Coordinates of C-alpha atoms in Angstrom, one line a residue:
M18 CA 2.5 -52.1 -11.8
L19 CA 4.9 -50.8 -9.2
R20 CA 3.4 -50.0 -6.1
L21 CA 5.7 -47.9 -3.5
R22 CA 5.0 -47.6 0.4
D23 CA 4.2 -43.7 1.1
T24 CA 5.7 -42.4 4.7
L25 CA 2.6 -40.0 4.6
S26 CA -0.5 -42.1 4.1
G27 CA 1.4 -45.5 5.6
E28 CA 0.5 -47.3 2.3
Q29 CA 2.3 -49.0 -0.5
R30 CA 0.3 -48.1 -3.5
P31 CA 0.3 -48.1 -6.9
F32 CA 3.1 -45.7 -8.7
A33 CA 2.4 -43.5 -11.2
P34 CA 4.0 -39.8 -11.9
I35 CA 2.3 -36.8 -12.4
G36 CA 3.7 -36.0 -15.7
D37 CA 5.7 -37.0 -18.8
E38 CA 9.2 -38.4 -16.3
V39 CA 9.5 -39.2 -13.4
R40 CA 10.1 -36.4 -10.9
L41 CA 12.8 -37.6 -8.5
Y42 CA 14.0 -36.0 -4.9
V43 CA 16.5 -36.8 -2.9
C44 CA 18.3 -35.5 -0.1
G45 CA 22.0 -35.5 0.1
I46 CA 24.6 -35.1 2.3
T47 CA 26.2 -32.2 3.7
P48 CA 29.9 -32.3 3.5
Y49 CA 31.3 -31.9 6.7
S50 CA 33.7 -34.8 6.9
E51 CA 34.1 -37.4 4.5
A52 CA 31.6 -40.2 3.7
H53 CA 30.8 -43.1 5.2
L54 CA 28.8 -46.3 4.3
G55 CA 26.0 -45.4 5.5
H56 CA 25.8 -42.6 3.1
A57 CA 26.8 -45.5 0.8
L58 CA 23.4 -46.5 2.1
F59 CA 20.9 -44.4 0.5
S60 CA 22.4 -43.2 -2.6
V61 CA 22.3 -46.8 -3.5
V62 CA 18.7 -47.2 -2.8
F63 CA 18.2 -44.8 -4.5
D64 CA 19.9 -45.5 -7.5
V65 CA 17.9 -48.9 -7.7
L66 CA 15.1 -47.0 -7.9
R67 CA 16.1 -45.3 -10.5
R68 CA 17.4 -48.1 -12.3
Y69 CA 14.4 -49.8 -12.0
L70 CA 12.5 -47.0 -12.9
E71 CA 13.7 -46.6 -16.4
W72 CA 14.4 -49.9 -17.1
R73 CA 10.5 -49.6 -17.0
G74 CA 10.9 -47.6 -18.9
H75 CA 10.8 -44.1 -17.3
R76 CA 12.3 -41.0 -18.4
V77 CA 13.8 -39.7 -15.1
R78 CA 15.1 -36.5 -13.4
H79 CA 17.4 -37.1 -10.3
I80 CA 18.2 -33.9 -7.3
Q81 CA 20.1 -34.5 -5.5
N82 CA 21.5 -31.4 -3.1
F83 CA 23.8 -30.4 -0.7
T84 CA 23.6 -29.0 2.4
D85 CA 26.8 -26.8 1.6
I86 CA 26.4 -24.1 4.5
D87 CA 25.2 -24.9 7.5
D88 CA 25.9 -25.3 11.7
K89 CA 28.4 -28.9 11.2
L90 CA 30.3 -27.3 8.3
I91 CA 31.0 -23.8 10.2
E92 CA 32.0 -26.2 13.5
R93 CA 34.7 -28.1 11.0
A94 CA 36.3 -24.9 9.5
N95 CA 36.9 -23.5 12.2
A96 CA 38.4 -27.1 14.5
T97 CA 40.6 -27.3 10.9
G98 CA 41.5 -23.8 10.2
A99 CA 40.0 -24.8 7.0
S100 CA 37.0 -22.0 5.0
V101 CA 33.4 -23.6 4.6
G102 CA 33.4 -23.1 1.2
E103 CA 36.6 -25.1 0.5
L104 CA 35.9 -27.8 3.6
A105 CA 32.9 -28.9 1.3
E106 CA 34.6 -28.6 -2.0
R107 CA 36.4 -31.5 -1.0
H108 CA 34.3 -33.5 0.8
S109 CA 31.8 -32.9 -1.6
E110 CA 33.7 -33.8 -4.3
A111 CA 35.0 -37.4 -2.9
Y112 CA 31.3 -38.2 -2.9
L113 CA 31.1 -37.7 -5.7
A114 CA 34.2 -40.1 -7.0
Q115 CA 33.0 -42.5 -5.1
L116 CA 29.0 -42.5 -6.4
T117 CA 31.9 -43.5 -9.4
R118 CA 33.2 -46.2 -8.1
L119 CA 30.3 -47.1 -7.0
N120 CA 28.5 -48.0 -9.5
V121 CA 25.9 -44.8 -8.9
L122 CA 24.6 -43.4 -11.8
P123 CA 25.6 -39.3 -12.4
A124 CA 22.1 -37.1 -10.2
T125 CA 20.8 -35.1 -13.7
A126 CA 21.6 -31.9 -11.0
Y127 CA 23.6 -31.2 -7.8
P128 CA 22.6 -28.4 -6.2
R129 CA 24.5 -26.9 -3.6
A130 CA 23.3 -24.3 -1.1
T131 CA 25.5 -21.2 -1.5
E132 CA 24.6 -21.4 -5.3
E133 CA 20.3 -20.9 -5.1
M134 CA 20.2 -17.8 -2.3
P135 CA 18.1 -15.9 -4.4
R136 CA 16.3 -18.5 -4.4
I137 CA 16.5 -19.2 -0.5
I138 CA 15.8 -15.9 0.6
A139 CA 12.3 -15.2 -2.2
F140 CA 10.7 -17.9 -0.8
I141 CA 11.2 -17.3 2.5
E142 CA 9.6 -13.9 1.5
G143 CA 6.4 -15.3 0.4
L144 CA 5.8 -17.6 3.3
V145 CA 6.4 -14.0 5.1
A146 CA 4.3 -12.1 3.3
Q147 CA 1.6 -15.4 2.9
G148 CA 2.5 -14.4 7.2
A149 CA 3.5 -18.4 7.3
A150 CA 6.4 -16.5 8.3
Y151 CA 7.5 -13.9 10.7
P152 CA 11.3 -11.9 10.6
S153 CA 12.5 -11.0 14.2
G154 CA 15.8 -9.7 15.7
G155 CA 17.3 -10.9 12.1
D156 CA 16.0 -14.3 12.0
V157 CA 12.6 -14.9 10.7
Y158 CA 10.5 -18.2 12.1
F159 CA 8.1 -19.9 10.4
R160 CA 4.5 -20.3 12.0
V161 CA 4.4 -24.3 12.7
R162 CA 0.9 -23.4 14.2
S163 CA -0.3 -21.3 11.2
R164 CA -0.7 -25.7 10.1
P165 CA -2.9 -27.3 12.0
D166 CA -2.5 -30.5 9.9
Y167 CA 1.7 -30.4 11.4
G168 CA 4.0 -33.7 12.1
K169 CA 0.7 -35.7 9.9
L170 CA 4.1 -37.3 8.1
S171 CA 6.5 -37.9 11.2
G172 CA 3.1 -39.1 13.3
R173 CA 3.6 -36.9 16.1
A174 CA 0.9 -33.8 17.8
I175 CA 1.9 -30.5 17.5
E176 CA 0.5 -30.3 21.7
D177 CA 2.2 -33.6 21.7
L178 CA 5.8 -30.8 20.7
R179 CA 4.7 -28.3 22.8
S180 CA 5.8 -29.5 26.1
G181 CA 9.3 -31.0 25.1
A182 CA 10.5 -27.6 23.0
R183 CA 12.9 -25.1 24.2
V184 CA 14.1 -21.7 22.4
D185 CA 18.0 -21.7 22.4
P186 CA 19.4 -19.0 24.0
G187 CA 19.4 -15.6 21.0
E188 CA 15.9 -16.5 19.8
L189 CA 13.3 -14.2 19.2
K190 CA 10.2 -16.9 18.3
D191 CA 6.3 -16.2 19.3
D192 CA 6.0 -20.1 20.1
P193 CA 9.1 -22.8 21.2
L194 CA 8.0 -24.4 17.9
D195 CA 8.4 -22.5 16.1
F196 CA 11.9 -22.4 13.3
A197 CA 14.0 -20.7 12.0
L198 CA 13.7 -20.1 7.6
W199 CA 17.1 -17.2 8.0
K200 CA 19.6 -17.3 10.8
G201 CA 21.0 -13.3 11.6
A202 CA 25.1 -14.0 10.8
K203 CA 27.2 -14.3 13.6
P204 CA 30.3 -12.6 14.2
G205 CA 33.0 -15.2 11.5
E206 CA 30.1 -17.2 9.5
P207 CA 29.7 -17.4 6.3
S208 CA 26.5 -14.7 5.5
W209 CA 24.7 -12.9 2.2
E210 CA 22.9 -10.3 2.3
S211 CA 19.1 -10.7 2.5
P212 CA 15.4 -7.6 3.2
W213 CA 16.5 -8.7 7.2
G214 CA 20.3 -8.1 7.4
P215 CA 23.0 -10.1 6.7
G216 CA 22.3 -14.0 7.8
R217 CA 23.3 -17.7 6.1
P218 CA 19.7 -19.8 5.3
G219 CA 17.9 -22.3 8.4
W220 CA 18.7 -26.9 7.7
H221 CA 15.2 -27.2 5.9
I222 CA 14.4 -24.3 4.2
E223 CA 16.5 -25.2 1.2
C224 CA 15.1 -27.4 0.0
S225 CA 11.9 -26.9 0.0
A226 CA 13.7 -23.4 -2.4
M227 CA 15.7 -25.9 -4.7
A228 CA 13.0 -29.1 -5.6
M229 CA 10.6 -26.3 -6.8
G230 CA 13.0 -24.5 -8.8
T231 CA 14.4 -27.7 -10.6
L232 CA 11.2 -29.6 -10.7
G233 CA 8.6 -27.9 -9.6
E234 CA 6.3 -27.4 -7.2
Q235 CA 5.0 -30.8 -7.3
I236 CA 7.3 -33.3 -7.3
D237 CA 6.6 -37.5 -7.8
I238 CA 8.9 -38.6 -4.9
H239 CA 11.0 -36.9 -2.0
G240 CA 13.3 -39.0 -0.8
G241 CA 16.1 -39.8 2.6
G242 CA 17.3 -41.7 5.3
A243 CA 14.8 -42.9 7.6
D244 CA 16.4 -39.8 10.2
L245 CA 15.3 -37.4 8.3
I246 CA 11.7 -37.9 8.8
F247 CA 11.7 -35.2 11.1
P248 CA 12.3 -32.9 12.2
H249 CA 13.5 -32.2 8.4
H250 CA 11.2 -33.9 6.0
E251 CA 7.9 -32.7 8.1
N252 CA 9.3 -29.1 7.7
E253 CA 9.8 -29.6 4.5
I254 CA 6.2 -30.0 3.5
A255 CA 4.8 -26.9 6.2
Q256 CA 6.7 -25.1 4.6
S257 CA 6.3 -26.0 0.7
E258 CA 2.5 -27.2 0.3
S259 CA 2.8 -23.2 2.9
R260 CA 4.5 -21.4 0.3
T261 CA 1.4 -22.8 -2.7
G262 CA -1.4 -23.5 -1.5
K263 CA -0.9 -27.1 -2.8
E264 CA -0.6 -30.6 -1.4
P265 CA 1.2 -32.7 -1.0
F266 CA 4.0 -32.0 -2.1
A267 CA 5.1 -35.1 -2.6
R268 CA 3.0 -37.6 -3.9
F269 CA 5.5 -40.7 -2.3
W270 CA 7.5 -40.0 0.6
L271 CA 10.1 -43.2 0.8
H272 CA 12.6 -42.8 3.4
N273 CA 15.0 -46.5 4.2
A274 CA 15.9 -47.6 7.1
L275 CA 19.6 -46.9 8.5
L276 CA 22.7 -48.8 8.7
R277 CA 23.8 -49.6 12.0
L278 CA 27.4 -50.4 13.7
D279 CA 27.7 -52.4 17.2
D280 CA 23.8 -51.8 17.4
E281 CA 24.5 -47.6 17.4
K282 CA 23.3 -45.7 13.9
M283 CA 26.7 -45.1 11.6
S284 CA 27.3 -41.5 11.3
K285 CA 29.4 -38.3 11.8
S286 CA 28.2 -37.2 15.2
S287 CA 28.0 -40.6 17.3
G288 CA 32.2 -41.3 15.6
H289 CA 30.8 -44.6 14.7
L290 CA 32.4 -44.7 10.9
V291 CA 33.3 -46.7 8.4
G292 CA 34.4 -45.2 5.1
I293 CA 33.4 -45.8 1.5
D294 CA 36.1 -45.4 0.1
E295 CA 37.9 -48.4 2.7
A296 CA 35.2 -50.9 2.0
L297 CA 35.5 -50.1 -1.5
D298 CA 39.3 -50.7 -1.6
W299 CA 38.8 -54.1 0.4
Y300 CA 36.0 -55.3 -1.3
G301 CA 34.4 -53.8 -4.7
A302 CA 32.0 -52.0 -5.3
D303 CA 29.6 -55.3 -5.8
A304 CA 30.3 -56.6 -3.1
L305 CA 28.7 -53.5 -1.0
R306 CA 25.7 -53.7 -3.4
M307 CA 25.1 -56.8 -3.1
F308 CA 25.9 -55.9 0.9
I309 CA 22.4 -53.0 1.3
L310 CA 20.1 -54.8 -1.4
T311 CA 20.3 -58.3 0.3
S312 CA 18.3 -56.3 3.3
H313 CA 14.3 -54.1 1.4
Y314 CA 15.7 -50.4 2.1
R315 CA 13.1 -49.7 4.8
S316 CA 15.0 -53.1 7.2
P317 CA 17.6 -51.4 9.0
L318 CA 21.2 -53.3 8.2
T319 CA 24.1 -54.8 11.0
Y320 CA 27.4 -53.8 9.5
G321 CA 29.8 -56.8 9.6
A322 CA 33.3 -58.1 7.6
A323 CA 31.4 -61.8 7.8
A324 CA 28.6 -59.6 6.0
L325 CA 30.4 -57.7 3.4
E326 CA 33.0 -61.3 3.2
A327 CA 29.1 -63.4 2.2
A328 CA 28.4 -60.7 -0.5
R329 CA 31.7 -60.0 -2.6
V330 CA 31.2 -64.8 -2.5
G331 CA 28.1 -63.4 -3.4
A332 CA 28.5 -61.4 -5.9
E333 CA 30.9 -63.3 -7.8
R334 CA 28.2 -66.1 -7.6
L335 CA 26.7 -64.2 -10.5
R336 CA 29.3 -62.4 -12.8
Q337 CA 31.1 -66.0 -13.3
A338 CA 27.9 -67.8 -14.2
A339 CA 27.3 -64.6 -16.8
F340 CA 30.3 -64.9 -18.2
V341 CA 30.7 -68.1 -18.2
T342 CA 31.7 -70.3 -21.3
G343 CA 31.1 -73.3 -23.9
A344 CA 28.5 -74.1 -23.0
G345 CA 26.7 -76.7 -25.7
A346 CA 23.6 -76.2 -28.1
G347 CA 20.6 -79.0 -25.8
G348 CA 18.1 -77.8 -25.1
A349 CA 17.4 -74.0 -24.9
L350 CA 17.5 -72.1 -21.1
D351 CA 13.7 -69.8 -20.9
P352 CA 14.2 -67.0 -18.8
S353 CA 10.8 -65.1 -19.1
A354 CA 9.2 -67.4 -15.4
F355 CA 12.5 -65.8 -14.5
R356 CA 12.3 -62.0 -15.4
E357 CA 7.9 -62.2 -14.5
R358 CA 9.8 -62.7 -11.1
F359 CA 12.3 -60.3 -11.3
V360 CA 10.4 -57.9 -11.7
E361 CA 7.4 -59.4 -8.9
A362 CA 9.6 -58.8 -6.6
M363 CA 10.5 -55.1 -8.0
D364 CA 7.1 -54.1 -8.0
D365 CA 6.8 -55.1 -4.2
D366 CA 8.2 -51.8 -2.6
L367 CA 11.4 -52.2 -4.4
N368 CA 12.2 -55.7 -2.8
T369 CA 15.1 -56.4 -3.6
P370 CA 15.6 -59.3 -1.2
R371 CA 13.8 -61.5 -3.8
A372 CA 14.9 -60.3 -6.9
L373 CA 18.2 -61.4 -5.7
A374 CA 16.6 -64.3 -5.1
V375 CA 15.2 -64.7 -8.7
L376 CA 18.9 -63.7 -9.8
F377 CA 21.0 -66.1 -8.1
D378 CA 18.1 -68.4 -9.3
L379 CA 18.8 -68.3 -12.5
A380 CA 23.0 -67.5 -11.7
R381 CA 22.0 -71.8 -11.3
A382 CA 19.7 -72.5 -13.6
V383 CA 22.4 -70.9 -16.3
N384 CA 25.8 -73.2 -14.6
R385 CA 23.3 -76.3 -14.7
A386 CA 22.8 -76.1 -18.3
H387 CA 26.0 -75.1 -18.7
D388 CA 27.3 -78.7 -17.6
A389 CA 24.5 -80.5 -19.1
D390 CA 26.2 -78.8 -22.3
G391 CA 23.2 -76.9 -22.6
D392 CA 22.8 -73.1 -24.4
A393 CA 22.4 -71.7 -21.4
G394 CA 23.1 -67.4 -24.1
R395 CA 19.6 -66.0 -23.4
A396 CA 19.5 -66.9 -20.0
Q397 CA 23.0 -64.9 -19.5
A398 CA 22.3 -62.3 -21.1
A399 CA 18.9 -62.4 -18.8
L400 CA 21.1 -62.5 -15.9
R401 CA 23.4 -59.4 -17.3
E402 CA 20.3 -57.8 -17.4
L403 CA 18.8 -57.5 -14.7
A404 CA 22.0 -57.6 -12.7
G405 CA 22.5 -54.5 -14.3
V406 CA 19.0 -53.1 -12.9
L407 CA 20.0 -53.8 -9.5
G408 CA 23.2 -51.6 -10.8
F409 CA 25.5 -54.5 -10.4
T410 CA 29.1 -53.9 -12.4
L411 CA 29.5 -58.2 -12.8
H412 CA 33.7 -56.6 -13.7
E413 CA 36.6 -58.3 -11.6
P414 CA 36.9 -57.1 -7.5
P415 CA 39.5 -55.3 -6.8
P416 CA 43.3 -57.7 -6.4
R417 CA 43.2 -58.2 -2.5
A418 CA 46.6 -57.7 -0.5
H419 CA 46.7 -59.7 3.0
P420 CA 47.5 -58.6 6.4
P421 CA 50.9 -59.5 7.7
E422 CA 50.6 -63.9 9.1
P423 CA 52.2 -62.2 11.9
F424 CA 49.2 -59.9 12.4
V425 CA 46.6 -63.1 11.5
D426 CA 48.5 -65.0 14.2
L427 CA 47.7 -62.3 17.2
L428 CA 44.6 -62.1 16.4
V429 CA 43.8 -66.2 16.2
G430 CA 45.8 -66.2 19.9
L431 CA 43.8 -63.5 21.4
R432 CA 40.6 -65.6 19.7
A433 CA 41.4 -68.2 21.5
D434 CA 42.3 -66.6 25.1
L435 CA 38.5 -65.1 24.6
R436 CA 37.0 -67.9 23.7
E437 CA 39.4 -70.2 27.0
A438 CA 38.1 -66.8 29.3
R439 CA 34.1 -67.6 27.4
Q440 CA 34.3 -63.2 26.2
W441 CA 32.5 -65.0 23.7
A442 CA 30.7 -61.5 21.6
L443 CA 34.1 -60.6 22.2
A444 CA 36.0 -64.0 20.0
D445 CA 33.2 -63.4 17.5
R446 CA 34.0 -59.5 16.6
V447 CA 37.8 -60.9 16.7
R448 CA 36.6 -64.1 14.3
D449 CA 34.7 -61.3 12.0
G450 CA 36.8 -58.9 11.1
L451 CA 39.3 -61.8 10.3
V452 CA 37.0 -62.9 8.1
G453 CA 36.3 -59.9 6.9
L454 CA 40.4 -59.5 6.3
G455 CA 40.3 -62.0 4.5
V456 CA 41.2 -65.5 6.7
E457 CA 39.1 -68.5 6.9
L458 CA 38.7 -70.6 11.3
R459 CA 38.9 -74.2 11.6
D460 CA 37.8 -74.6 14.5
G461 CA 39.7 -78.6 15.5
P462 CA 40.3 -80.0 18.7
G463 CA 44.0 -79.3 18.3
G464 CA 42.8 -75.4 18.5
T465 CA 42.1 -73.5 15.6
D466 CA 43.7 -73.3 12.1
W467 CA 43.8 -70.5 9.6
S468 CA 44.4 -69.6 5.4
F469 CA 43.8 -67.3 3.8
R470 CA 41.1 -67.4 1.7

């Protein structure tokens, strides 16, 4: 039976849906700029979760939102001269196209915050009527102290939070811990009419309103990146359970670890970005998926050209084994033991590294049977099936355009100079970059030779 680690309880527990279908809500992107590999990571993780649930016989209703009104969107729109709506739509559509290239199954629905204003406003009205929220100067704030269990997801105590809380200029909070549900309109910003005057929703309220509007008052799984645990998901729990009086809002909270580049989180705010299209153009969807799934979803993953190149080679090994032809009719290879090991790995909180190890073992068995003129047909079919559960296309990767040879010579020479100067870390970065460009290096007594893979 599938067991998932719930962030709220800190425990790995057996999973079973509340009703006859799995209600899965995943926090999506704020489309103020192009999506990056960090977005690809969570998209693939929850795509694999959905695929595995469906493979095990569940029906899944999968909702993923777009935060298409937000401070960052407004700032970027003002800086570029585009409207907030144009900016959000352009990046949202680009991201959906990238998900298709990644072989990510389309969500059941992609609600957008700007399309859900009546539901959001009604949700806030209910919290005000209950006394869990209060209007102030055109804004509306949630009373954090109305929830004695606030902090239960992130493990933070209210008094500890209070010591670091602050009130931004213009905010009229009763308590520094309180957070905005509705923000009064400012000049030049998009706004919607509400009982408290024109304004727009705060960041957290939209997900509660959209999750309940599409999935009901209690859901099975709420997913997102680990950076959303506090304050976003903490605030979602507080406002959702206050509004309905039902606990828990989500039976399982699943959070993927973050993608890192040079030991820093890959994020738009830090400027450390690798675009999804860039990676797909060079490595292909299966290599990118392989790179992500070689690490458990709760373990941090570090981006590197060498790691992606290794993933590309691994994906190609699976593809070749899945379609190798010419096997004879010797002893049939029974894939049932491999299937059992695959299920055991995936049932253990989606342990994709172990599941991939099973696929590679099965691929080796297929190749051995082929070399011995054995019948590997059933095993090949199982390999294709199980690879599909993890979302691999098993398509031939895109052709790779090699960089100009003088450019490679320049980098090889730079690496040699760095090594001579004992700048090992920089030399290794140049080496990894060359590997990522498809260059194979061979160091010898006479220097470094290279060739394209």
